[in-house]
Coordinates of C-alpha atoms and ligand atoms in Angstrom, one line a residue:
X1 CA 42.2 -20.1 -223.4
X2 CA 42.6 -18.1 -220.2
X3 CA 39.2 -19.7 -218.5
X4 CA 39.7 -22.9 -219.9
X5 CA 43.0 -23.7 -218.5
X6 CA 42.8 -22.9 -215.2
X7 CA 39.4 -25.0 -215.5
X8 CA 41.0 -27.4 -216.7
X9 CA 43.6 -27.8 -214.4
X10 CA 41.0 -27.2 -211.5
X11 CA 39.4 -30.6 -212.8
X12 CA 42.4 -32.5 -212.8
X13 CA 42.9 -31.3 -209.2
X14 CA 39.8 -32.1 -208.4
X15 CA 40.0 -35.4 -209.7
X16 CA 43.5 -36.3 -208.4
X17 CA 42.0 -35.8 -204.3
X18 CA 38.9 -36.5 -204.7
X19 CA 36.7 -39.8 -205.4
X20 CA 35.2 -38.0 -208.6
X21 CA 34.8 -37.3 -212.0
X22 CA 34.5 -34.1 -214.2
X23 CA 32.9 -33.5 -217.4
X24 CA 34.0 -30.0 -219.0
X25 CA 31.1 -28.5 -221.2
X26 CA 32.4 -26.5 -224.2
X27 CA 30.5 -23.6 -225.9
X28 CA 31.6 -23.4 -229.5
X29 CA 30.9 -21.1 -232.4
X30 CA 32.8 -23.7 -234.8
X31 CA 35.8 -25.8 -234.4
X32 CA 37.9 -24.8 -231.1
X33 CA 41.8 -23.6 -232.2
X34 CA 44.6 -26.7 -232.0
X35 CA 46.0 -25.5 -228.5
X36 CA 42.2 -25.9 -226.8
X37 CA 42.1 -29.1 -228.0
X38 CA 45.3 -30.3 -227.5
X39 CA 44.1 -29.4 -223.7
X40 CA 40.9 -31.0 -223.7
X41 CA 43.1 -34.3 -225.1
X42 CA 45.4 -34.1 -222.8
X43 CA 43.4 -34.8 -219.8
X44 CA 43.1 -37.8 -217.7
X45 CA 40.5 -40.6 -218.3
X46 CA 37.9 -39.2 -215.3
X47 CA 37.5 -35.8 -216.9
X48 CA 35.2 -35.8 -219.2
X49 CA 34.6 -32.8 -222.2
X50 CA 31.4 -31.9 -224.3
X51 CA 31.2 -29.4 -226.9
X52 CA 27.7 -27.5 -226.3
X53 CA 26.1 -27.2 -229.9
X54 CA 27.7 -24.5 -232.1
X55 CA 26.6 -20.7 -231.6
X56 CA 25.1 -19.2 -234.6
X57 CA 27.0 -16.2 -234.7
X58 CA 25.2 -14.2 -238.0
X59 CA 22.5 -12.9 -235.4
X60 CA 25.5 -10.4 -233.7
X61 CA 25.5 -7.5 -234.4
X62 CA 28.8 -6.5 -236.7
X63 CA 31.9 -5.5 -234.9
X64 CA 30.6 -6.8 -231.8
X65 CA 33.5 -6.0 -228.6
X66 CA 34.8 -9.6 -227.9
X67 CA 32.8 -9.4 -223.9
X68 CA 29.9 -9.2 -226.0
X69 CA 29.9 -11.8 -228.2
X70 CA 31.3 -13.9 -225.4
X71 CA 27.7 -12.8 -223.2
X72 CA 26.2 -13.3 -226.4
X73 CA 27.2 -17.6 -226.8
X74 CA 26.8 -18.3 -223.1
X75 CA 23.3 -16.6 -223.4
X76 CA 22.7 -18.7 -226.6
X77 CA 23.9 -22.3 -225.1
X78 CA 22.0 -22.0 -221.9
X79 CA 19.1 -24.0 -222.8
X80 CA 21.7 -26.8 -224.0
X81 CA 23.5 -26.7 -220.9
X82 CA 20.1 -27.0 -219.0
X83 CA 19.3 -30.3 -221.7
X84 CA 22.7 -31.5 -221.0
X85 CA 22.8 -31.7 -217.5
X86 CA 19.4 -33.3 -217.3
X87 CA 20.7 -35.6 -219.5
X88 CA 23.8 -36.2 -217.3
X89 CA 22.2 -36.5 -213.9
X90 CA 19.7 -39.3 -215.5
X91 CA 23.2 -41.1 -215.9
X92 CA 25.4 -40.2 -212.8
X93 CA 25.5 -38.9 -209.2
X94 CA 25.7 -35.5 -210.4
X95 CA 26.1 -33.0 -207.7
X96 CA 27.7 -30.0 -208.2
X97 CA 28.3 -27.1 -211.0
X98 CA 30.9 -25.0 -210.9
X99 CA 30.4 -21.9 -213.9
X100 CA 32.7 -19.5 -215.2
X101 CA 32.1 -16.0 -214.7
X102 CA 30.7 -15.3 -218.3
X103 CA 28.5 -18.5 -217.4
X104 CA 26.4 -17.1 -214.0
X105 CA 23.3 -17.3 -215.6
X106 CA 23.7 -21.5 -215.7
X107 CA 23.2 -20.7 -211.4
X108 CA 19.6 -20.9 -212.3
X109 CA 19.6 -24.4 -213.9
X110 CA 21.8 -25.4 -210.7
X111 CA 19.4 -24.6 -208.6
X112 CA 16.5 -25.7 -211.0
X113 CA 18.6 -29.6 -210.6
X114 CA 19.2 -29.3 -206.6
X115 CA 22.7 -28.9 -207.7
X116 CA 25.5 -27.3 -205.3
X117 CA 26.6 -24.0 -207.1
X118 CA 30.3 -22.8 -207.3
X119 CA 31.6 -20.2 -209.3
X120 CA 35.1 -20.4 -210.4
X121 CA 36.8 -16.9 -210.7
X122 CA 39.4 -17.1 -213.2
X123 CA 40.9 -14.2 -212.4
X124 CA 42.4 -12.5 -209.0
X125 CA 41.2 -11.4 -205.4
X126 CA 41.4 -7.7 -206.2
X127 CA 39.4 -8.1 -209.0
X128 CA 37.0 -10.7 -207.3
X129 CA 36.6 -7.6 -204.6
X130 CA 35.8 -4.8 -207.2
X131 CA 33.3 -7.1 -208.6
X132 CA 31.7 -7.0 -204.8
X133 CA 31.7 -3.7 -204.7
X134 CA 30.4 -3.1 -208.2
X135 CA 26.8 -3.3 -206.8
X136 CA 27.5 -0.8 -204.5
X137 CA 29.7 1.6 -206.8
X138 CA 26.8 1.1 -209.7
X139 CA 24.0 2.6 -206.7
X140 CA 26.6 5.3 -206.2
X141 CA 27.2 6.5 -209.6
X142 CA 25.5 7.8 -212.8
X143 CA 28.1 8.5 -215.0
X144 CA 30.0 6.6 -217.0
X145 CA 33.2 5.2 -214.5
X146 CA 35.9 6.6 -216.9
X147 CA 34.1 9.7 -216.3
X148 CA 34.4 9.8 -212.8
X149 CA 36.9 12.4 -211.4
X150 CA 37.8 10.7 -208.1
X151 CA 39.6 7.2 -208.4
X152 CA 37.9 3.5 -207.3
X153 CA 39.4 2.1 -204.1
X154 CA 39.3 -1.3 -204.7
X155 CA 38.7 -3.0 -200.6
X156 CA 41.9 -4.2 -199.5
X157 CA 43.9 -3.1 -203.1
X158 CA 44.5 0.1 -205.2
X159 CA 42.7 2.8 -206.3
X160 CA 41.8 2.4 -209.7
X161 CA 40.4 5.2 -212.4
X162 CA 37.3 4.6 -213.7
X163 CA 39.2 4.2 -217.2
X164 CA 40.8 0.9 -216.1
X165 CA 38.1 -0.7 -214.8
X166 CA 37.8 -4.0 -216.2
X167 CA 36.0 -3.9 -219.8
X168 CA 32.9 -5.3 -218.7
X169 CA 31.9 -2.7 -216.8
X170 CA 32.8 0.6 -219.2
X171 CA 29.4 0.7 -221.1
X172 CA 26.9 0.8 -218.1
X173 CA 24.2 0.6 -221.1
X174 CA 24.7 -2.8 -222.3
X175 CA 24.0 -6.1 -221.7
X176 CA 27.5 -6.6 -221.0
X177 CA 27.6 -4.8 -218.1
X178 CA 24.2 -5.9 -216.7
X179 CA 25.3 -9.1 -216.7
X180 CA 28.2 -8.9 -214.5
X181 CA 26.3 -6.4 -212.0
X182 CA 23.9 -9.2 -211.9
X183 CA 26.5 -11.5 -211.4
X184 CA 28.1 -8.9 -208.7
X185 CA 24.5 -9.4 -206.7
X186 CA 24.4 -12.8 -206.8
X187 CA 28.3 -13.4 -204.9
X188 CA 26.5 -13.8 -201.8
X189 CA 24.3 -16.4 -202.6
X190 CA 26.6 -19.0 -203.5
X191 CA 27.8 -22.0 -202.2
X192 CA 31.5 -21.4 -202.6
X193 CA 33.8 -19.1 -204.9
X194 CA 37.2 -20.4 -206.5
X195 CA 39.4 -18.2 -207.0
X196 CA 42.9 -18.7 -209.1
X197 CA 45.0 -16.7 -206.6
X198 CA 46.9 -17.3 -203.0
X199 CA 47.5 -15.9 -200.1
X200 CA 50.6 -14.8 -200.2
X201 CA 50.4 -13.0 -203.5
X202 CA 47.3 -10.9 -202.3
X203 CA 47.4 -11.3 -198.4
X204 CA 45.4 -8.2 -197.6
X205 CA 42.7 -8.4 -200.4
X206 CA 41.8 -11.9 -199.1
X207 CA 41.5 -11.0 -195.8
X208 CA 39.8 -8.4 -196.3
X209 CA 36.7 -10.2 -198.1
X210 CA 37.2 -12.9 -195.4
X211 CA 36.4 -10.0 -192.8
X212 CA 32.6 -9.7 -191.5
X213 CA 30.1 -8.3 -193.5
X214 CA 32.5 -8.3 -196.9
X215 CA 31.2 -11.5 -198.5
X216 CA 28.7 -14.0 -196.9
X217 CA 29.8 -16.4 -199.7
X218 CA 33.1 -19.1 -198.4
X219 CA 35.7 -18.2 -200.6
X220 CA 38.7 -20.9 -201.7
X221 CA 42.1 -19.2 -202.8
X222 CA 43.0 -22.8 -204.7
X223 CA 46.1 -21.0 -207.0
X224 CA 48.0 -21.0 -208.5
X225 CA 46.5 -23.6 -211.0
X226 CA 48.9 -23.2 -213.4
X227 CA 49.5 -25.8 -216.8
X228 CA 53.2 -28.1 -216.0
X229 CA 56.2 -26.9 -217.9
X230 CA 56.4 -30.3 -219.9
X231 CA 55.2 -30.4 -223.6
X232 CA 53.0 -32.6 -224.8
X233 CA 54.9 -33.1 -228.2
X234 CA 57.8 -35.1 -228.4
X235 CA 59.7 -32.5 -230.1
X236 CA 60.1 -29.7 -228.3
X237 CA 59.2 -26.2 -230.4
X238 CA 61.9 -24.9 -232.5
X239 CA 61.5 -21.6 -229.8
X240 CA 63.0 -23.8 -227.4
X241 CA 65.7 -25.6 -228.8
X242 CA 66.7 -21.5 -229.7
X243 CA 66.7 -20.5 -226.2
X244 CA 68.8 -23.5 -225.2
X245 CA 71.6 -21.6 -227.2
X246 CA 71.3 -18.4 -224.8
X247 CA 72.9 -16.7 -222.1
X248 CA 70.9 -17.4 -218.7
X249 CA 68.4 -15.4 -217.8
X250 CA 69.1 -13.1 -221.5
X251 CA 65.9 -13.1 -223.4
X252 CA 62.8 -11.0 -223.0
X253 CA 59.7 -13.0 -223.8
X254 CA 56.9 -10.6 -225.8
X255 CA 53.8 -12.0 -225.8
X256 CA 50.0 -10.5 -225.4
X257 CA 48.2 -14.2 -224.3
X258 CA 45.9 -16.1 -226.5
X259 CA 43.9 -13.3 -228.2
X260 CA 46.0 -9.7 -228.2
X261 CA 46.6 -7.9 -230.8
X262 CA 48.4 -4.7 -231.6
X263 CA 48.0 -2.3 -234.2
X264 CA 50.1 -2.0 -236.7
X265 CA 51.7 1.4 -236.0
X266 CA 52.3 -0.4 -232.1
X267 CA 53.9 -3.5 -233.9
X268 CA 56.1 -1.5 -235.4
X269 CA 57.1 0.4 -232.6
X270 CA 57.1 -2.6 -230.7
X271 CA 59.6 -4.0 -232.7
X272 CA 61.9 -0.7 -233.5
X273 CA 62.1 -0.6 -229.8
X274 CA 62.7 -4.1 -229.1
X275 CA 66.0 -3.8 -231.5
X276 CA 66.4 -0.9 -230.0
X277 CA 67.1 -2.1 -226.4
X278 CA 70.0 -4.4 -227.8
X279 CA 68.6 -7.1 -225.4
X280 CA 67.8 -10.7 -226.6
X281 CA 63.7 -11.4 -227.3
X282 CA 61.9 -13.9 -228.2
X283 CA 58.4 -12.5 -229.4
X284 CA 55.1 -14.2 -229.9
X285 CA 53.7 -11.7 -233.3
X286 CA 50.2 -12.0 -234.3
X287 CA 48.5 -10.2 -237.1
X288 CA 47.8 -6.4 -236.1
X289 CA 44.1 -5.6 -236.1
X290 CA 42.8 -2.1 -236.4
X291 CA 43.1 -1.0 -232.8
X292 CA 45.4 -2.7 -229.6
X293 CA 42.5 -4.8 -228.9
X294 CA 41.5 -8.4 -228.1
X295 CA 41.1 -10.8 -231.6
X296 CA 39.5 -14.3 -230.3
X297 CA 37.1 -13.6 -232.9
X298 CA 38.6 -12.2 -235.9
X299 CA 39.4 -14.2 -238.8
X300 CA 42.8 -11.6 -239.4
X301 CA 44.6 -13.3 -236.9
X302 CA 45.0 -16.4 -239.5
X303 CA 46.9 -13.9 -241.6
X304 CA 50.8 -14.7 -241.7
X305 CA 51.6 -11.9 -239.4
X306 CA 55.5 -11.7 -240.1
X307 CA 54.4 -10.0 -242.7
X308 CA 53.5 -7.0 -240.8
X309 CA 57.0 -6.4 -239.2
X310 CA 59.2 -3.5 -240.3
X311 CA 61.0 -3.6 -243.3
X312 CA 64.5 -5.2 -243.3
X313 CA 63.8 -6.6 -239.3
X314 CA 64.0 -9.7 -239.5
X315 CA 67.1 -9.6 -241.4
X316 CA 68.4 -6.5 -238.7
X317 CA 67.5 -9.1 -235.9
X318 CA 68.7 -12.8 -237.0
X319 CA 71.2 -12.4 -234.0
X320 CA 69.2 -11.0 -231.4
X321 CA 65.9 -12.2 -231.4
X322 CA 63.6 -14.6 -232.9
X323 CA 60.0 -14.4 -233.9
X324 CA 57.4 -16.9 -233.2
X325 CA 54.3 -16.1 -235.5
X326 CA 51.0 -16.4 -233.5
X327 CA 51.2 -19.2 -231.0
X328 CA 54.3 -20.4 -228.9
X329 CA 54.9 -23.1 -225.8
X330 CA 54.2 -20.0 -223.5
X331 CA 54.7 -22.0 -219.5
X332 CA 58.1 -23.9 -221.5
X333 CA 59.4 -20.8 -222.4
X334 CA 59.1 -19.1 -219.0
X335 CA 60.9 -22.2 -217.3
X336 CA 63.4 -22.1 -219.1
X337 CA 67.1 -21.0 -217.6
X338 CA 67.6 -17.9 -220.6
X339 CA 64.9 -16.7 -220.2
X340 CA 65.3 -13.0 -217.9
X341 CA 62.4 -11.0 -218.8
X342 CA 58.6 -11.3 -220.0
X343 CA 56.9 -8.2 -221.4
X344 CA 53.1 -9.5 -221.1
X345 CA 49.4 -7.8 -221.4
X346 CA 49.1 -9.1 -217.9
X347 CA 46.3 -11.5 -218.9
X348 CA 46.1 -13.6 -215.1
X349 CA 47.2 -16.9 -216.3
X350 CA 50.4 -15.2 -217.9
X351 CA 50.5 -13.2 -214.6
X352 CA 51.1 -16.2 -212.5
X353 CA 53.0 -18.0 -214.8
X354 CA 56.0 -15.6 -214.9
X355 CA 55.7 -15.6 -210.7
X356 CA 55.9 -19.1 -210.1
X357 CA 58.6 -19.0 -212.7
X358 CA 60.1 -16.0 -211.1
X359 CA 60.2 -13.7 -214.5
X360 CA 60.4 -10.0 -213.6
X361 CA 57.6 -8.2 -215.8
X362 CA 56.7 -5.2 -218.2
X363 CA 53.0 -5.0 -217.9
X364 CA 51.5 -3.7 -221.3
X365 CA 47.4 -4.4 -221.0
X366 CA 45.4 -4.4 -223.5
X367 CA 41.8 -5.0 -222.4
X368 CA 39.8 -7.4 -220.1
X369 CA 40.7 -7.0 -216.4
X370 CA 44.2 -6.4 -217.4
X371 CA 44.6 -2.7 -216.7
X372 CA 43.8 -3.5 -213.1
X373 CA 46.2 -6.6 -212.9
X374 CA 49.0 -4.4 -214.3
X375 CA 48.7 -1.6 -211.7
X376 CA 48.2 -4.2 -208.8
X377 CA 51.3 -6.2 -210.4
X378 CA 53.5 -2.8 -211.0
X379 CA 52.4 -0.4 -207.7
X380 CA 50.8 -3.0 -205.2
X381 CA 53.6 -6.1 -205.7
X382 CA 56.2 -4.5 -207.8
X383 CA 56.3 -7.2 -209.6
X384 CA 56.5 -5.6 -212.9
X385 CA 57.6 -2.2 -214.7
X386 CA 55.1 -0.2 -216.6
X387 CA 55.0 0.3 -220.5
X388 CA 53.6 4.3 -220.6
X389 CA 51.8 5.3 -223.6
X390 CA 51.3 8.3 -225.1
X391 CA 48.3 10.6 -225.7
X392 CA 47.3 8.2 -228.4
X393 CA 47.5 5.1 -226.3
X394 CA 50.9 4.2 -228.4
X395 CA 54.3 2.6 -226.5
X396 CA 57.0 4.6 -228.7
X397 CA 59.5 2.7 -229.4
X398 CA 62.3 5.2 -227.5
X399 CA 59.8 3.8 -224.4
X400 CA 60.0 0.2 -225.2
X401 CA 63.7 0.6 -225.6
X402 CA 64.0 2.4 -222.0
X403 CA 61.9 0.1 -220.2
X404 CA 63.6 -3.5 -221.6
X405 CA 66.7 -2.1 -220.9
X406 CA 65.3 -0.8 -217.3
X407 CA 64.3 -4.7 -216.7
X408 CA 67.1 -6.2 -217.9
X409 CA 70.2 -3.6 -216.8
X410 CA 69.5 -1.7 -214.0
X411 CA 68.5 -1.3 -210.4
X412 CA 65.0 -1.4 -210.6
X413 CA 64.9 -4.2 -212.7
X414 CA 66.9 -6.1 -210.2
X415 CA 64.7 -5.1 -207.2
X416 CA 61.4 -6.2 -209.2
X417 CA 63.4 -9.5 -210.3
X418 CA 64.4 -10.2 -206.3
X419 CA 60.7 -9.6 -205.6
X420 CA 59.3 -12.2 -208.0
X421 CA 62.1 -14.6 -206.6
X422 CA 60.8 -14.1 -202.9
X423 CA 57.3 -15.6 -203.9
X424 CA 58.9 -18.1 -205.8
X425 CA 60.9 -19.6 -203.2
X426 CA 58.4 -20.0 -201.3
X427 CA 55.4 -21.0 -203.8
X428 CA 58.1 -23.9 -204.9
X429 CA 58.3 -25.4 -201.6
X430 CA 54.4 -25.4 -200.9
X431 CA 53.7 -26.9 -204.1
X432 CA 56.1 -28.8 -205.3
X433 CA 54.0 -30.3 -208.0
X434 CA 54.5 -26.9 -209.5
Ligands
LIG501 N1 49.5 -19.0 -224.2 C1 50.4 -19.9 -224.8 N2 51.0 -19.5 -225.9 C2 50.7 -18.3 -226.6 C3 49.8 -17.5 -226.0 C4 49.2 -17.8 -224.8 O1 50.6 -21.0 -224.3 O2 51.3 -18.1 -227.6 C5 48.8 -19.4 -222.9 C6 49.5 -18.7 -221.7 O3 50.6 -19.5 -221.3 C7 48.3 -18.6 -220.8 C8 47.1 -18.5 -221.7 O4 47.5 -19.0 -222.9 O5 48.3 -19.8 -220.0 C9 46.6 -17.1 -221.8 O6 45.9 -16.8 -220.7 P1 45.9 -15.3 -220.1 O7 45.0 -15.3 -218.9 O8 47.3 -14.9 -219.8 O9 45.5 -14.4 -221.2 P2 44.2 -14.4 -222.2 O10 44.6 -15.2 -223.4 O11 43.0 -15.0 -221.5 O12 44.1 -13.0 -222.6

């Protein structure tokens, strides 16, 4: 979800200035989940979507890390692809490709078609300028990078430990992380990179890999590309017809993206601490999986996961919160007036959704690139308040309590909250379309 919306709002931009049209192409391992397609239905007449023949997914090895199985499809479709955009330019003016990150390899068949290659970063600039440096760091190195004693300096962010790196790159073994060194070496011989960021947000980091020598590629800061606040159903979720009944700016939205999951000792403190805080939520639950991990590919998050929740609590909480099991109108919620808080696993859309909505954070990452996006958001920006664990990577609920009533109560809260409101303003008035 987090690479196919911002693609998919890419297209419509694309299509909206430009003479053009767009087809999306899809990998699949089986149908796609109701909010994907609702996307792909959504879109205007010009842009185009094809599923890429379904993945057989027997041949992975069991409990595969989600990165992996994600190399593993793209690996698996490429031949498609190739088939599919032969097949395409036969039929159109086809003249440009633009891949995801976890889709670099497809550069080859671009090139292969005398196709102008783009790739679109789905994440941030700080992220886009560790993955320039990876090359260099990986030459540099031969330990693992959580073991590393000295911390990453990221050009023109944060230092970083090796630790939270993004996931990709913590087994240097694996095909995982070959892949995205390869894709590190191949920045500079591209014909443009998107990335879903702006200037204002991350000033420094852009100019920076605008400066000589950094990156011979012409980067685009095109964000943020964002999905509108207005739902496609007629009837607006029940989540929202709840929060019109709130204070302004009262409720703390709890929500880990498209694909996080907690375990069930950190839902539990998740929630004790949540009722804890006495402060108004509205949380997104899915089912709790072994580990606080990523589930995009586990069948336990079709599990009822209200079932999970601590005895008695939603009882306890009728009055102060109300629980949304698994999937919720995320960008409706943040627009609207009550809500004053948004405790998220800093996944990037998410990220940019609560700063064009101006929605002070609590960054609580799980995996991905989102231990680096919650220390750029919390120490770079301060944007956001941090969720400490303890020695076995658990948010007690005494700290869950402390840091929504930090957000929500007192000064710091209100310093992050006037921060996110000074990129607002101004992100507003650029983009109105907002
Ligand atoms: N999202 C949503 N409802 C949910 C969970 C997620 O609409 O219940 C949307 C969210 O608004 C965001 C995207 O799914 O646009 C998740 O992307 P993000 O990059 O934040 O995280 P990912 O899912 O890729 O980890």
């Amino acid at each position: 979800m987090g690479h196919l919306l911002p693609m998919a709002e890419f297209a419509k931009r694309l299509v909206k200035h430009h003479p053009i049209s767009v087809t999306i192409f899809i990998p699949t391992t089986g149908t796609l989940p109701k909010p994907q397609i609702s996307i792909l239905e959504s879109l205007p007449e010009n842009i185009h979507h094809s599923f890429l023949p379904s993945v057989n997914m027997d041949l992975l090895p069991e409990g595969s890390r989600p990165e992996f199985v994600i190399s593993f499809i793209m690996q698996s479709n490429l031949s498609s692809l190739r088939d599919a955009l032969i097949s395409l330019k036969s039929r159109t003016n086809l003249v440009a490709l633009v891949f995801d990150i976890f889709g670099h390899d497809s550069l080859e068949v671009a090139k292969e078609l005398n196709l102008l290659n783009f790739l679109f970063f789905p994440s941030n600039a700080m992220v886009l300028s560790f993955t320039f440096m990876l090359q260099k760091l990986d030459e540099e190195t031969s330990c693992e990078y959580k073991d590393l004693s000295d911390p990453v300096k990221v050009p023109g962010s944060v230092s970083f430990h090796g630790r939270d790196l993004i996931a990709t790159v913590q087994i240097r073994t694996d095909e995982v992380y070959k892949s995205y060194l390869l894709l590190s070496k191949r920045l500079n011989f591209l014909d443009g990179i998107i990335v879903n960021s702006f200037h204002e947000l991350e000033e420094e980091t852009f100019r920076v890999l605008g400066a000589a020598g950094q990156s011979q590629t012409p980067i685009y800061p095109i964000g943020p590309l964002i999905q509108s606040a207005t739902t496609i159903e007629l009837e607006p979720h029940d989540c929202i017809k709840w929060l019109d009944n709130q204070p302004d700016r009262s409720v703390v939205l709890v929500s880990f993206g498209s694909g996080g999951t907690l375990s069930l000792d950190q839902t539990h403190e998740l929630a004790l601490g949540l009722e804890m805080s006495g402060h108004r939520f509205l949380w997104i639950v899915r089912s709790p999986n072994n580990v606080s991990d990523a589930s995009y590919f586990d069948s336990s998050n079709q599990i009822d996961p209200l079932g999970f929740l601590p005895e008695r609590f939603l009882s306890r909480t009728v009055k102060q919160g109300l629980v949304v099991p698994s999937w919720g109108p995320q960008i409706e919620i943040l627009s609207h007036k009550a809500t004053g808080g948004f405790l998220t696993h800093c996944g990037w859309n998410s990220t940019l959704e609560s700063v064009v909505h101006g929605v002070p954070m609590i960054a609580w990452p799980l995996y991905a690139e989102q231990h680096m996006n919650a220390k750029m958001m919390s120490e770079a920006l301060c944007l956001a308040l941090r969720s400490e664990s303890d020695e076995n990577g658990v948010v007690r609920k005494e700290v869950v309590k402390k840091v929504v009533k930090e957000l929500m109560e007192e000064n710091e809260g209100k310093k992050i909250s006037q921060r996110v409101n000074e990129h607002k303003g101004p992100l507003w008035s650029r983009c109105p379309s907002l």
